[in-house]
Amino acid sequence: MESGKIPDNKITATSELSAAKNGRLNYTSGSSWCARPSDANPYLQIDLQTLYIICAVSTQGNSQADHWVKNYTLQFSNDGTTWMVYREGGKIKAFQGNIDRASEVKHVLYESVEAYYLRILPIAYYGAVCMRTEVFGVERKPVNFALGKVTLQSSTYNNTQLDVSGVSEKAVDGNSDTEFRNGSCAHTQSSSSSWWRVDLGSDKVPVSDIFIINRFSTVPDVMARSKNYNITLGNNPVVVNNAQCRGLYSFVNFKASAVCFINPLITGRYVGISTVRKKALNLCEVEIYLRDNLAFGKQTDQSSVSCGGVSSRAVDGISNTDYSANSCTYTGREYNPWWRVDLGQVEPVSEIYLVNQENQGFYRQNNFEIRVGTVFNSRGIANPRCGDSQSYSLPRGKGVSFFCRPVLFGRYVTIRSLRTDREHFTLCEVEVYSERRACQMQAIGVASSDTLPNASFSASTERTNLEAFKGRLNAFRGWSPSRNDRPDDYLQIDLQYEFLICAVATQGRSTFDDWTTEYKLKLSLDGSTFVTYKEDNVDKTFSGNSGRHDIVKHNLRDVRARFIRFQPVKFVRNKALRVEVYGVLVSRVPSKAPSELILSAISSTSITASWQLPPAYSRHGIIAGFKLFYKKKRFIGSIHVKTINDGRTFLGVINGLDKYTEYEFQVLAFTSHGDGPKSSVVVERTMEDGEKLDCFWLDMNEGAVMYLTVYI
């Protein structure tokens, strides 16, 4: 909204005292959107233009007058006709709005919302129904870069009987019908090895995923055409001469993406698909998804330049690791050399991909930090550090991704050497990725030991040298259970926080012909109760790999979890897996308060409080501790806080209270990233002061006791 990406005509309202298009966050050139006073049921509607996973909403009042919305609800729709009300815990959620003109109030949506359209419906207001807003989220599906592009293939098969021609452009027509007779599949002849290519229009296109839909059939000969083909990427129109994405791919009667992995990652103009032997090639649809590199071609700088290694070489789209190829940077020999890219605007940076040189100086990149922020200074040290590690290193001649958890908002990305000696610093390529990417393109970082430690991995069993933590995508070897005869074998990953999971990818064992051909997924929020992933109310069995190195990626529907299990169903030789998970972080802090807050006075000056963890679905990470708030009932003044820095302690004792006085208590849970909401207020009174005296007397035959005097 604020950036103007959503056009004015896509912002509408039930009525307009001032224009709906003025309802953008931080709009100050006039009145914000205001509904007419006669509008009894006003709303502001936003057409997002594509399917989004909506994660949060922010609101402001009218910058020109004391008018704002105090409470509102949300509705969402996929067609602009049928609307659903946003709920949490099964109840319609009423959001707290604003209390003044200017302040921004942001609410995270803790229930999954996927929508093309969003409505904000004011309930209560001050002065007038006026609002400015922003919507936060990610696209559900990435843009298909191949759609309508120029294609070519080795030959064309024409079925005169069906009057259908399998011309190459049918694989990029946007029609994914898998029946050849319906006229939407490319089809080569079988007289020789076959190939198909798409021209992406320019060099240096950062291709990531190739989503392939083959012809579906139960005929063995037709099924064989979907097996064992190469995928290539490069600038040579003769696609068999371009670099090959690792592995051979076989998508037989299922739809999935091939992740093009070449280390280091490369760019190219032509994506090619070719058979490895004499046979026809059927492609009903091919979609190309990009890496969305924010750093490409941006302005750069570094501490100094030596031997012509200017800073711009790291964002030229060429990842050649040989310094003599003139595509790597090179600083002078100095203390703490640095390199920086200006992204042009503030971005939510989630991942930085760096490529090291293959030459003898590779060791110089063995101790550095990454900083991201809005402060422009040479060394970048005023900006926050990316990730939890104090320093990073790069392997020789390879590329590695580093993940910022939490995401860092910044315009400047700085890589700075932490070596204590005077030394050069070299980078052959830098790619920067944003949290704005489509959900299925955002790797959580299972493949990175800097992001998820080895302790986050576990398994039902494991073979020697094939432990659970080796089940990372592109890792050496992989995970394999100790035996093959147990159907409940699994590889489990603790993602540390709750994620909206949009996709998963798998590989086989890197050192032997062991791979999983089919698997199921189980998911959990608390690590104890696991639910099998279903589609259309049926347990989903995913098609896996056809070799050691092919990376097969499947999209998921609306799943939230902190723990994920990969459960092999079928396999070649031995069960084996290497995996990655893709998605967006739901929240870093609890969305619900601890439950069952119980108070008990234990003396005239002390009260004990106990509680239970928040519901599992609302924890969103590791509970680091609790905060216990207390004050005298009806007391207007500061609130006392006791912090318990232990997520496994559910008890707190408050001493030093006034005797026989009522106190109000609340409790919240917190993670390392912040506080969750407070619980409801519970009241308890301290005991009276002095010794306790028990009095007894005998029943009287007649009359009643009117009063009793006790002498001490």
XYZ file of C-alpha atoms in Angstrom:
712
model
C 0.000 0.000 0.000
C 2.540 2.577 1.146
C 4.962 1.866 -1.713
C 2.306 2.375 -4.389
C 2.662 -1.165 -5.724
C -1.107 -1.552 -5.425
C -2.680 0.825 -7.998
C -5.188 3.468 -6.898
C -8.051 1.749 -8.720
C -7.480 -1.437 -6.704
C -8.329 0.367 -3.446
C -12.095 0.842 -3.067
C -14.635 1.521 -0.332
C -18.358 1.474 0.385
C -18.323 5.279 0.427
C -15.798 8.094 0.118
C -15.886 11.373 1.959
C -12.244 11.406 0.917
C -10.813 8.981 -1.618
C -10.167 5.318 -0.827
C -6.780 5.579 -2.577
C -5.692 7.879 0.265
C -5.947 4.973 2.693
C -2.251 4.141 2.313
C -0.070 3.978 5.410
C 1.803 7.259 6.065
C -0.163 9.170 3.399
C 0.063 12.880 4.383
C -0.730 14.810 1.191
C -4.329 15.293 2.279
C -7.045 13.561 4.204
C -6.823 9.798 4.556
C -9.716 7.667 3.348
C -12.845 8.624 5.238
C -16.284 7.069 4.876
C -19.379 9.251 4.544
C -21.241 9.848 7.834
C -24.340 8.222 6.338
C -22.482 4.958 5.667
C -23.763 2.564 8.341
C -21.490 -0.347 7.409
C -18.307 1.105 5.929
C -15.281 -0.825 4.763
C -12.040 -0.288 2.869
C -11.286 -2.982 0.280
C -7.904 -3.863 -1.241
C -7.442 -5.950 -4.377
C -4.036 -7.613 -3.903
C -4.048 -8.712 -7.588
C -2.523 -12.112 -6.845
C -2.849 -14.720 -4.115
C -1.097 -13.620 -0.926
C -0.472 -15.199 2.437
C -1.471 -12.316 4.693
C 0.651 -12.132 7.838
C -0.193 -8.771 9.450
C -2.149 -5.522 9.109
C -1.236 -1.993 10.270
C -3.521 1.031 10.670
C -3.232 4.773 11.298
C -5.728 7.586 11.727
C -6.257 10.666 9.563
C -3.131 12.847 9.495
C -5.258 15.957 8.863
C -7.765 15.688 11.738
C -8.558 13.883 14.979
C -10.347 11.040 13.218
C -9.452 7.385 13.616
C -10.858 3.872 13.837
C -10.747 2.367 17.334
C -11.756 -1.215 16.482
C -12.222 -3.216 13.303
C -12.674 -6.693 11.861
C -11.254 -8.283 8.701
C -12.805 -10.156 5.802
C -11.003 -11.908 2.961
C -11.951 -13.394 -0.387
C -10.448 -15.228 -3.345
C -13.002 -14.069 -5.916
C -14.282 -10.709 -4.653
C -17.766 -12.184 -4.183
C -17.649 -14.741 -1.375
C -16.201 -13.308 1.835
C -14.952 -14.982 5.004
C -14.594 -13.271 8.389
C -11.185 -13.578 10.033
C -11.344 -15.631 13.235
C -8.936 -16.694 15.944
C -9.749 -19.664 18.155
C -13.042 -20.057 16.306
C -14.252 -16.570 17.284
C -14.503 -13.425 15.170
C -11.429 -11.349 15.934
C -11.981 -7.674 16.764
C -8.700 -5.790 16.377
C -7.668 -2.865 18.553
C -7.229 0.148 16.306
C -5.780 3.593 16.904
C -5.844 6.188 19.682
C -4.496 9.165 17.731
C -3.795 10.478 14.231
C -0.265 9.321 13.611
C 0.734 6.201 15.523
C 0.872 2.912 13.636
C -0.793 -0.086 15.281
C 0.224 -3.440 13.801
C -1.446 -6.805 14.378
C -0.036 -10.191 13.385
C -2.588 -12.676 12.023
C -2.063 -15.949 13.846
C -4.516 -17.942 11.730
C -3.620 -18.714 8.109
C -5.139 -16.343 5.558
C -4.679 -16.749 1.814
C -6.554 -14.185 -0.233
C -6.751 -12.058 -3.359
C -8.918 -9.452 -1.612
C -8.962 -7.975 1.891
C -11.579 -5.813 3.617
C -11.128 -3.761 6.771
C -14.474 -3.148 8.507
C -14.496 -0.403 11.181
C -16.576 -1.119 14.291
C -15.931 1.915 16.498
C -14.313 5.234 15.686
C -13.327 8.620 17.080
C -14.520 11.722 15.229
C -15.102 9.969 11.905
C -14.397 6.695 10.131
C -10.969 7.525 8.692
C -8.070 5.182 8.124
C -4.658 4.583 6.573
C -3.416 1.019 6.317
C -0.744 -1.413 5.181
C -0.993 -5.147 4.519
C 1.988 -7.436 5.158
C 2.445 -10.804 3.508
C 4.095 -12.860 0.808
C 2.918 -14.129 -2.540
C 1.632 -17.680 -2.361
C 3.180 -18.573 -5.690
C 6.160 -17.031 -7.491
C 5.876 -15.382 -10.885
C 6.249 -17.815 -13.791
C 9.088 -16.267 -15.803
C 8.696 -18.713 -18.696
C 5.072 -17.899 -19.510
C 4.748 -16.925 -23.167
C 8.498 -16.884 -23.792
C 10.088 -18.070 -27.063
C 10.663 -21.836 -27.180
C 12.264 -24.375 -29.494
C 12.605 -28.168 -29.542
C 14.541 -30.821 -31.439
C 11.516 -31.985 -33.454
C 7.727 -31.906 -33.341
C 5.308 -34.810 -33.232
C 1.990 -34.236 -35.006
C -0.949 -36.578 -34.465
C -2.998 -36.209 -37.628
C -5.686 -38.541 -36.362
C -6.351 -36.322 -33.358
C -5.472 -33.178 -35.312
C -3.076 -32.224 -32.506
C 0.410 -30.784 -32.928
C 2.963 -30.948 -30.103
C 4.706 -27.658 -30.888
C 7.190 -26.375 -28.315
C 5.288 -23.232 -27.275
C 2.478 -25.313 -25.782
C 4.724 -25.965 -22.771
C 4.586 -22.264 -21.828
C 0.966 -21.441 -22.701
C -0.275 -21.417 -19.096
C -2.421 -24.515 -19.658
C -1.349 -27.459 -17.473
C -3.737 -30.034 -18.944
C -1.889 -33.368 -18.947
C -3.918 -34.946 -21.786
C -2.035 -34.667 -25.071
C -5.256 -35.077 -27.044
C -6.531 -31.804 -25.566
C -3.813 -29.903 -27.408
C -1.759 -28.296 -24.650
C 1.413 -30.428 -24.527
C 4.696 -30.115 -26.388
C 5.787 -33.409 -27.954
C 8.957 -34.321 -29.853
C 9.498 -37.270 -32.132
C 11.328 -40.346 -30.880
C 13.760 -40.757 -33.766
C 16.684 -39.412 -31.729
C 17.575 -37.934 -28.349
C 15.185 -35.065 -27.725
C 15.530 -31.616 -26.255
C 13.336 -28.599 -25.488
C 14.387 -25.110 -24.495
C 12.930 -21.775 -23.420
C 14.634 -18.446 -24.121
C 14.253 -16.225 -21.030
C 15.110 -13.134 -23.054
C 18.407 -11.994 -21.545
C 21.622 -13.305 -20.061
C 22.177 -13.583 -16.309
C 18.654 -14.704 -15.369
C 18.913 -16.223 -11.831
C 16.900 -19.404 -12.336
C 16.008 -21.387 -9.219
C 13.139 -23.831 -9.793
C 11.825 -25.523 -12.920
C 8.245 -26.690 -12.308
C 7.448 -29.487 -14.736
C 4.161 -31.121 -15.698
C 4.581 -34.161 -17.901
C 1.993 -36.100 -19.834
C 0.078 -38.362 -17.430
C -0.481 -41.931 -18.591
C -0.587 -45.551 -17.441
C 0.925 -46.764 -20.718
C 4.497 -47.985 -19.973
C 6.002 -46.467 -23.126
C 4.479 -43.056 -22.382
C 5.538 -43.237 -18.732
C 9.115 -43.984 -19.812
C 9.257 -40.632 -21.624
C 9.044 -38.887 -18.234
C 12.160 -40.589 -16.881
C 15.829 -39.647 -16.760
C 16.258 -36.297 -18.408
C 18.774 -33.530 -17.916
C 18.019 -29.929 -17.049
C 20.578 -27.345 -18.153
C 21.067 -23.600 -17.691
C 23.352 -21.212 -19.546
C 23.777 -18.719 -22.362
C 24.467 -21.199 -25.167
C 21.429 -21.776 -27.419
C 22.693 -25.339 -27.879
C 21.324 -26.357 -24.503
C 23.232 -29.636 -24.196
C 26.413 -27.546 -24.017
C 25.245 -25.575 -20.969
C 25.852 -26.383 -17.307
C 23.752 -29.251 -15.997
C 21.621 -28.914 -12.880
C 22.768 -31.770 -10.628
C 20.949 -35.062 -11.024
C 18.677 -36.762 -13.544
C 14.958 -36.091 -13.191
C 11.985 -38.435 -13.525
C 8.537 -36.913 -12.939
C 6.236 -39.844 -13.728
C 2.569 -38.947 -13.250
C 3.212 -36.240 -10.666
C 3.790 -32.496 -10.650
C 6.829 -31.056 -8.898
C 9.728 -28.645 -9.212
C 13.322 -29.461 -10.018
C 15.603 -27.186 -8.015
C 18.509 -26.277 -10.278
C 21.538 -26.663 -8.040
C 25.004 -25.936 -9.374
C 27.608 -24.884 -6.823
C 28.166 -22.041 -7.054
C 24.764 -20.953 -8.336
C 24.784 -19.593 -11.879
C 22.613 -17.502 -14.171
C 21.647 -18.011 -17.781
C 19.374 -17.237 -20.699
C 18.327 -20.725 -21.792
C 16.729 -23.475 -19.729
C 16.965 -26.810 -21.508
C 15.338 -30.176 -20.873
C 16.801 -33.138 -22.752
C 16.566 -36.915 -22.779
C 19.597 -39.102 -22.155
C 18.734 -41.597 -24.869
C 16.646 -41.963 -27.999
C 13.039 -41.238 -27.010
C 10.283 -38.665 -27.284
C 9.921 -35.813 -24.810
C 6.433 -34.784 -23.580
C 6.077 -31.517 -21.656
C 2.580 -30.268 -20.885
C 3.788 -27.221 -18.949
C 7.090 -25.763 -17.785
C 7.237 -22.906 -15.293
C 10.447 -21.095 -14.338
C 10.848 -19.421 -10.929
C 13.703 -17.045 -10.143
C 15.899 -16.388 -7.123
C 14.860 -12.688 -6.958
C 18.355 -11.400 -6.207
C 18.059 -7.847 -4.835
C 21.783 -7.124 -5.133
C 22.218 -7.691 -8.882
C 23.593 -4.569 -10.570
C 23.199 -2.408 -7.467
C 25.687 0.225 -6.313
C 28.588 -1.220 -4.321
C 31.664 -0.076 -2.452
C 34.575 -1.593 -0.553
C 37.365 -0.488 1.753
C 39.980 -0.415 -1.044
C 40.752 -1.871 -4.477
C 43.746 -3.946 -5.486
C 44.675 -5.635 -8.776
C 41.557 -4.301 -10.484
C 39.183 -6.207 -8.172
C 36.484 -3.521 -8.051
C 33.462 -3.985 -5.778
C 30.902 -4.147 -8.615
C 32.236 -7.536 -9.716
C 30.358 -9.157 -6.816
C 26.969 -8.153 -8.256
C 27.607 -8.755 -11.970
C 25.612 -11.999 -12.120
C 28.737 -14.057 -12.854
C 29.836 -16.521 -10.179
C 33.072 -17.681 -11.806
C 35.366 -18.526 -8.897
C 38.639 -18.176 -10.823
C 40.048 -14.742 -10.015
C 41.720 -14.538 -13.421
C 38.240 -14.518 -15.026
C 37.867 -10.910 -13.768
C 34.640 -11.477 -11.858
C 35.867 -11.371 -8.233
C 36.520 -8.378 -5.984
C 39.866 -7.783 -4.293
C 40.753 -5.302 -1.565
C 44.181 -4.135 -0.517
C 46.003 -5.811 2.354
C 44.556 -4.104 5.433
C 42.926 -4.613 8.813
C 39.213 -5.551 8.680
C 38.565 -4.968 4.963
C 34.898 -4.675 4.017
C 32.493 -4.785 1.065
C 29.021 -3.199 0.870
C 25.973 -3.130 -1.413
C 23.273 -0.448 -1.423
C 19.899 -2.108 -2.148
C 18.369 1.265 -3.013
C 15.616 1.027 -0.400
C 14.928 -0.650 2.918
C 14.199 -4.358 2.435
C 13.398 -7.223 4.838
C 16.622 -9.153 4.243
C 16.344 -12.849 5.081
C 19.226 -14.529 3.228
C 22.637 -13.590 1.814
C 24.414 -15.917 -0.617
C 28.206 -15.521 -0.932
C 30.673 -17.140 -3.346
C 34.353 -17.633 -2.521
C 37.299 -17.816 -4.927
C 38.958 -21.111 -5.827
C 42.486 -19.668 -5.917
C 45.079 -19.849 -3.165
C 43.689 -16.831 -1.321
C 40.432 -18.656 -0.519
C 41.424 -18.955 3.172
C 41.149 -15.187 3.659
C 37.345 -15.506 3.787
C 37.423 -17.703 6.885
C 36.367 -15.165 9.518
C 33.846 -12.462 8.639
C 30.522 -11.000 9.712
C 27.441 -9.810 7.822
C 25.590 -6.678 8.896
C 22.305 -5.317 7.565
C 20.714 -1.981 8.373
C 19.859 1.576 7.458
C 23.013 3.277 8.760
C 25.421 4.293 6.021
C 28.976 4.102 7.213
C 32.061 2.525 5.757
C 32.398 -0.517 7.955
C 28.701 -1.067 8.696
C 29.394 -1.856 12.348
C 26.508 0.335 13.536
C 24.021 -1.987 11.830
C 22.716 -5.270 13.325
C 24.562 -8.511 12.704
C 22.857 -11.107 10.501
C 22.252 -14.428 12.267
C 23.322 -15.760 15.634
C 26.917 -16.665 14.753
C 29.662 -14.272 15.743
C 31.534 -15.037 12.518
C 31.204 -17.000 9.277
C 33.522 -18.679 6.795
C 33.350 -19.736 3.135
C 34.598 -22.986 1.579
C 37.012 -22.849 -1.336
C 35.386 -22.132 -4.702
C 31.833 -22.629 -3.421
C 28.758 -20.629 -2.536
C 26.961 -20.656 0.822
C 23.712 -19.113 2.071
C 23.606 -17.276 5.393
C 20.200 -16.674 6.974
C 19.158 -13.657 9.032
C 16.991 -14.876 11.898
C 15.200 -12.664 12.697
C 14.820 -10.905 9.385
C 16.707 -7.605 9.302
C 15.251 -4.492 7.697
C 17.947 -2.550 5.940
C 19.203 -0.819 2.837
C 22.883 -1.628 3.265
C 24.431 -5.100 3.442
C 28.050 -5.133 4.614
C 30.449 -8.083 4.696
C 33.410 -7.306 6.959
C 36.505 -9.381 7.694
C 37.176 -10.094 11.371
C 40.692 -11.437 10.891
C 43.207 -9.912 13.273
C 45.981 -9.656 10.683
C 46.332 -7.371 7.668
C 44.899 -9.262 4.702
C 43.056 -8.974 1.388
C 39.349 -9.810 1.077
C 37.673 -11.317 -1.997
C 34.089 -12.086 -3.020
C 33.201 -13.616 -6.378
C 29.441 -13.057 -6.097
C 26.894 -11.743 -3.595
C 23.155 -12.346 -3.826
C 20.663 -10.840 -1.369
C 17.158 -12.222 -0.907
C 14.114 -10.637 0.705
C 11.367 -12.007 2.931
C 8.984 -10.571 0.326
C 9.720 -13.559 -1.933
C 6.952 -16.059 -2.565
C 6.563 -18.426 0.355
C 7.628 -21.558 -1.522
C 10.911 -19.871 -2.517
C 12.027 -19.026 1.033
C 14.275 -21.742 2.413
C 14.031 -21.908 6.192
C 17.697 -22.878 6.376
C 17.615 -26.589 7.200
C 20.646 -26.945 4.917
C 22.653 -24.467 7.001
C 24.358 -25.483 10.247
C 24.713 -21.769 11.033
C 20.905 -21.508 11.091
C 19.818 -24.853 12.555
C 22.328 -26.608 14.838
C 22.897 -30.348 14.642
C 20.876 -30.767 17.837
C 17.757 -29.715 15.907
C 17.876 -33.031 14.021
C 16.714 -36.383 15.360
C 15.516 -39.667 13.905
C 13.866 -42.955 14.746
C 17.248 -44.649 14.174
C 20.395 -43.893 12.199
C 23.271 -45.737 10.565
C 26.889 -45.092 11.481
C 28.152 -42.009 9.591
C 24.601 -41.387 8.308
C 23.299 -39.521 11.347
C 20.177 -37.367 11.393
C 22.070 -34.059 11.205
C 23.557 -35.161 7.870
C 20.070 -35.067 6.390
C 20.574 -31.482 5.188
C 20.011 -30.676 1.519
C 23.292 -30.847 -0.446
C 25.168 -32.173 2.593
C 27.817 -34.900 2.387
C 26.289 -38.385 2.705
C 22.776 -37.955 4.206
C 20.536 -39.606 6.819
C 19.629 -43.276 6.699
C 17.885 -45.416 9.359
C 19.623 -48.484 10.757
C 17.194 -50.899 9.081
C 14.742 -50.897 6.192
C 11.949 -53.053 7.626
C 10.338 -50.499 9.955
C 7.477 -48.517 8.360
C 7.579 -45.837 11.059
C 11.156 -44.659 10.401
C 11.482 -40.879 10.282
C 13.870 -37.948 10.050
C 12.727 -35.122 12.363
C 13.714 -31.453 12.354
C 12.968 -28.902 15.061
C 12.652 -25.627 13.138
C 12.925 -23.767 16.505
C 9.963 -21.517 15.686
C 6.552 -21.943 14.143
C 6.541 -21.545 10.366
C 3.906 -21.453 7.691
C 5.374 -24.256 5.581
C 4.806 -23.943 1.848
C 7.164 -26.513 0.306
C 9.660 -29.304 0.995
C 12.552 -30.658 -1.086
C 14.436 -33.957 -0.945
C 17.582 -35.653 -2.245
C 19.085 -39.124 -1.905
C 22.375 -40.154 -0.317
C 25.301 -38.370 -1.960
C 27.816 -41.215 -1.660
C 25.821 -44.255 -2.764
C 22.768 -45.274 -4.774
C 20.313 -44.988 -1.875
C 17.262 -42.758 -2.153
C 13.638 -42.452 -1.109
C 11.095 -42.690 -3.930
C 7.989 -42.009 -1.814
C 7.492 -40.427 1.599
C 4.924 -38.899 3.931
C 5.115 -35.864 6.189
C 4.115 -35.504 9.812
C 3.872 -32.134 11.529
C 3.685 -30.871 15.082
C 3.584 -27.649 17.071
C 4.864 -29.090 20.346
C 7.063 -32.035 19.339
C 4.726 -34.534 21.013
C 1.537 -34.673 18.968
C 2.166 -35.253 15.257
C -0.425 -35.116 12.486
C 0.066 -36.657 9.047
C -0.109 -34.108 6.238
C -3.267 -34.548 4.165
C -4.699 -33.189 0.962
C -8.434 -33.520 0.317
C -8.704 -35.372 3.668
C -6.372 -38.145 2.477
C -2.836 -38.819 3.748
C -0.533 -37.386 1.088
C 2.219 -39.606 -0.315
C 4.888 -37.516 -2.016
C 6.907 -38.738 -4.973
C 10.581 -38.532 -4.099
C 13.844 -38.942 -5.926
C 15.185 -40.939 -8.848
C 18.881 -40.661 -8.016
C 21.485 -39.351 -5.602
C 21.487 -35.667 -6.446
C 18.196 -34.603 -8.061
C 16.337 -32.097 -5.867
C 12.578 -32.668 -6.075
C 10.392 -30.001 -4.500
C 6.691 -30.244 -3.601
C 4.346 -27.448 -2.556
C 2.133 -27.792 0.528
C -1.250 -26.334 1.394
C -1.755 -24.146 4.452
C 0.420 -25.909 7.049
C 1.837 -24.497 10.273
C 4.389 -26.379 12.324
C 7.552 -26.143 14.358
C 8.485 -29.825 14.029
C 8.450 -31.769 10.763
C 9.040 -35.467 10.115
C 9.936 -37.053 6.785
C 8.757 -40.671 6.785
C 10.101 -42.871 3.935
C 7.509 -45.159 2.352
C 9.343 -46.603 -0.676
C 13.020 -46.526 -1.536
C 15.845 -47.829 -3.706
C 18.310 -50.113 -1.863
C 18.213 -48.201 1.461
C 16.079 -45.414 2.852
C 18.034 -42.166 2.630
C 17.151 -38.477 2.718
C 18.609 -35.000 2.537
C 15.992 -32.275 2.915
C 15.090 -28.589 2.981
C 11.901 -26.888 4.173
C 10.476 -23.665 2.712
C 8.187 -21.178 4.410
C 7.748 -17.978 6.387
C 8.060 -17.393 10.098
C 4.650 -17.007 11.747
C 5.825 -15.155 14.828
C 8.822 -15.005 17.108
C 6.761 -14.389 20.243
C 3.809 -16.219 21.831
C 0.356 -15.182 20.613
C -1.426 -16.411 23.763
C -0.805 -15.897 27.463
C 0.107 -18.683 29.892
C -2.981 -20.537 31.112
C -4.367 -21.364 34.566
C -2.892 -18.508 36.590
C -3.564 -19.517 40.221
C -2.717 -17.377 43.275
C -2.347 -18.420 46.901
C -1.512 -16.210 49.882
C 1.094 -17.950 52.048
C 1.581 -15.187 54.647
C 0.653 -11.607 55.385
C 3.424 -10.435 53.034
C 3.727 -13.196 50.414
C 1.677 -14.626 47.542
C 2.566 -17.626 45.384
C 1.592 -17.622 41.684
C 1.526 -20.685 39.431
C 0.606 -21.115 35.770
C 0.900 -23.410 32.758
C 2.472 -22.936 29.327
C 0.483 -21.165 26.605
C -1.344 -23.534 24.231
C 1.118 -25.348 21.965
C -0.218 -23.739 18.778
C 0.459 -20.266 20.167
C 4.039 -20.582 21.452
C 5.772 -19.829 18.130
C 9.183 -20.768 19.416
C 11.135 -21.740 22.505
C 9.673 -20.203 25.673
C 12.650 -18.564 27.384
C 10.821 -17.470 30.538
C 7.925 -15.622 32.105
C 7.147 -12.188 33.527
C 4.869 -11.880 36.554
C 3.173 -8.477 36.940
C 1.560 -7.354 40.202
C 0.198 -4.237 41.909
C -2.268 -3.287 44.625
C -5.850 -3.503 43.455
C -7.157 -0.151 42.182
C -3.695 1.335 42.653
C -2.823 3.874 39.967
C 0.890 3.852 39.453
C 3.780 1.717 38.331
C 3.424 -2.055 38.081
C 6.001 -4.359 39.648
C 7.521 -7.095 37.476
C 9.290 -10.307 38.445
C 11.150 -12.036 35.588
C 11.664 -15.805 35.618
C 14.411 -16.631 33.107
C 13.500 -20.288 32.792
C 10.883 -21.589 30.380
C 10.382 -24.694 32.537
C 9.559 -22.877 35.804
C 5.842 -22.286 36.283
C 5.929 -20.840 39.803
C 6.775 -17.476 41.315
C 6.733 -16.198 44.912
C 6.254 -12.496 45.582
C 7.442 -11.255 48.982
C 7.384 -7.885 50.715
C 3.675 -7.212 50.188
C 1.390 -5.266 52.537
C -0.685 -7.263 55.000
C -4.324 -8.080 54.343
C -4.232 -6.258 50.988
C -5.661 -7.263 47.615
C -3.209 -7.534 44.727
C -3.788 -7.904 40.979
C -1.568 -10.347 39.069
C -0.915 -11.057 35.385
C 1.645 -13.287 33.658
C 3.140 -13.491 30.157
C 5.545 -15.807 28.366
C 8.477 -14.567 26.307
C 10.939 -15.917 23.753
C 14.372 -14.560 22.915
C 12.644 -12.234 20.436
C 10.085 -10.589 22.712
C 7.053 -10.774 24.965
C 3.706 -12.422 24.378
C 0.393 -10.984 25.626
C -0.502 -10.751 29.326
C -3.039 -13.047 30.926
C -6.306 -11.842 32.424
C -6.096 -10.196 35.856
C -6.387 -12.491 38.898
C -6.796 -11.058 42.425
C -5.586 -12.428 45.762
C -5.451 -10.952 49.278
C -2.506 -11.372 51.647
C -3.186 -12.838 55.093
C -3.833 -10.847 58.265
C -0.952 -10.107 60.593
C -0.545 -11.681 64.109
C -0.918 -15.152 65.560
C -3.835 -17.359 64.671
C -6.178 -18.225 67.587
C -8.769 -21.016 67.380
C -11.739 -20.680 69.791
C -14.096 -23.495 70.878
C -17.082 -23.675 73.212
C -19.754 -26.168 74.238
C -23.322 -26.101 73.000
C -25.760 -24.451 75.400
C -28.977 -26.208 76.372
C -30.994 -23.034 76.122
C -30.492 -19.696 74.435
C -27.836 -18.636 71.967
C -24.435 -16.998 72.082
C -24.923 -13.258 71.373
C -21.260 -12.271 71.660
C -17.975 -13.739 72.766
C -15.115 -12.034 74.603
C -11.666 -13.557 74.241
C -8.930 -12.590 76.745
C -5.308 -13.150 75.742
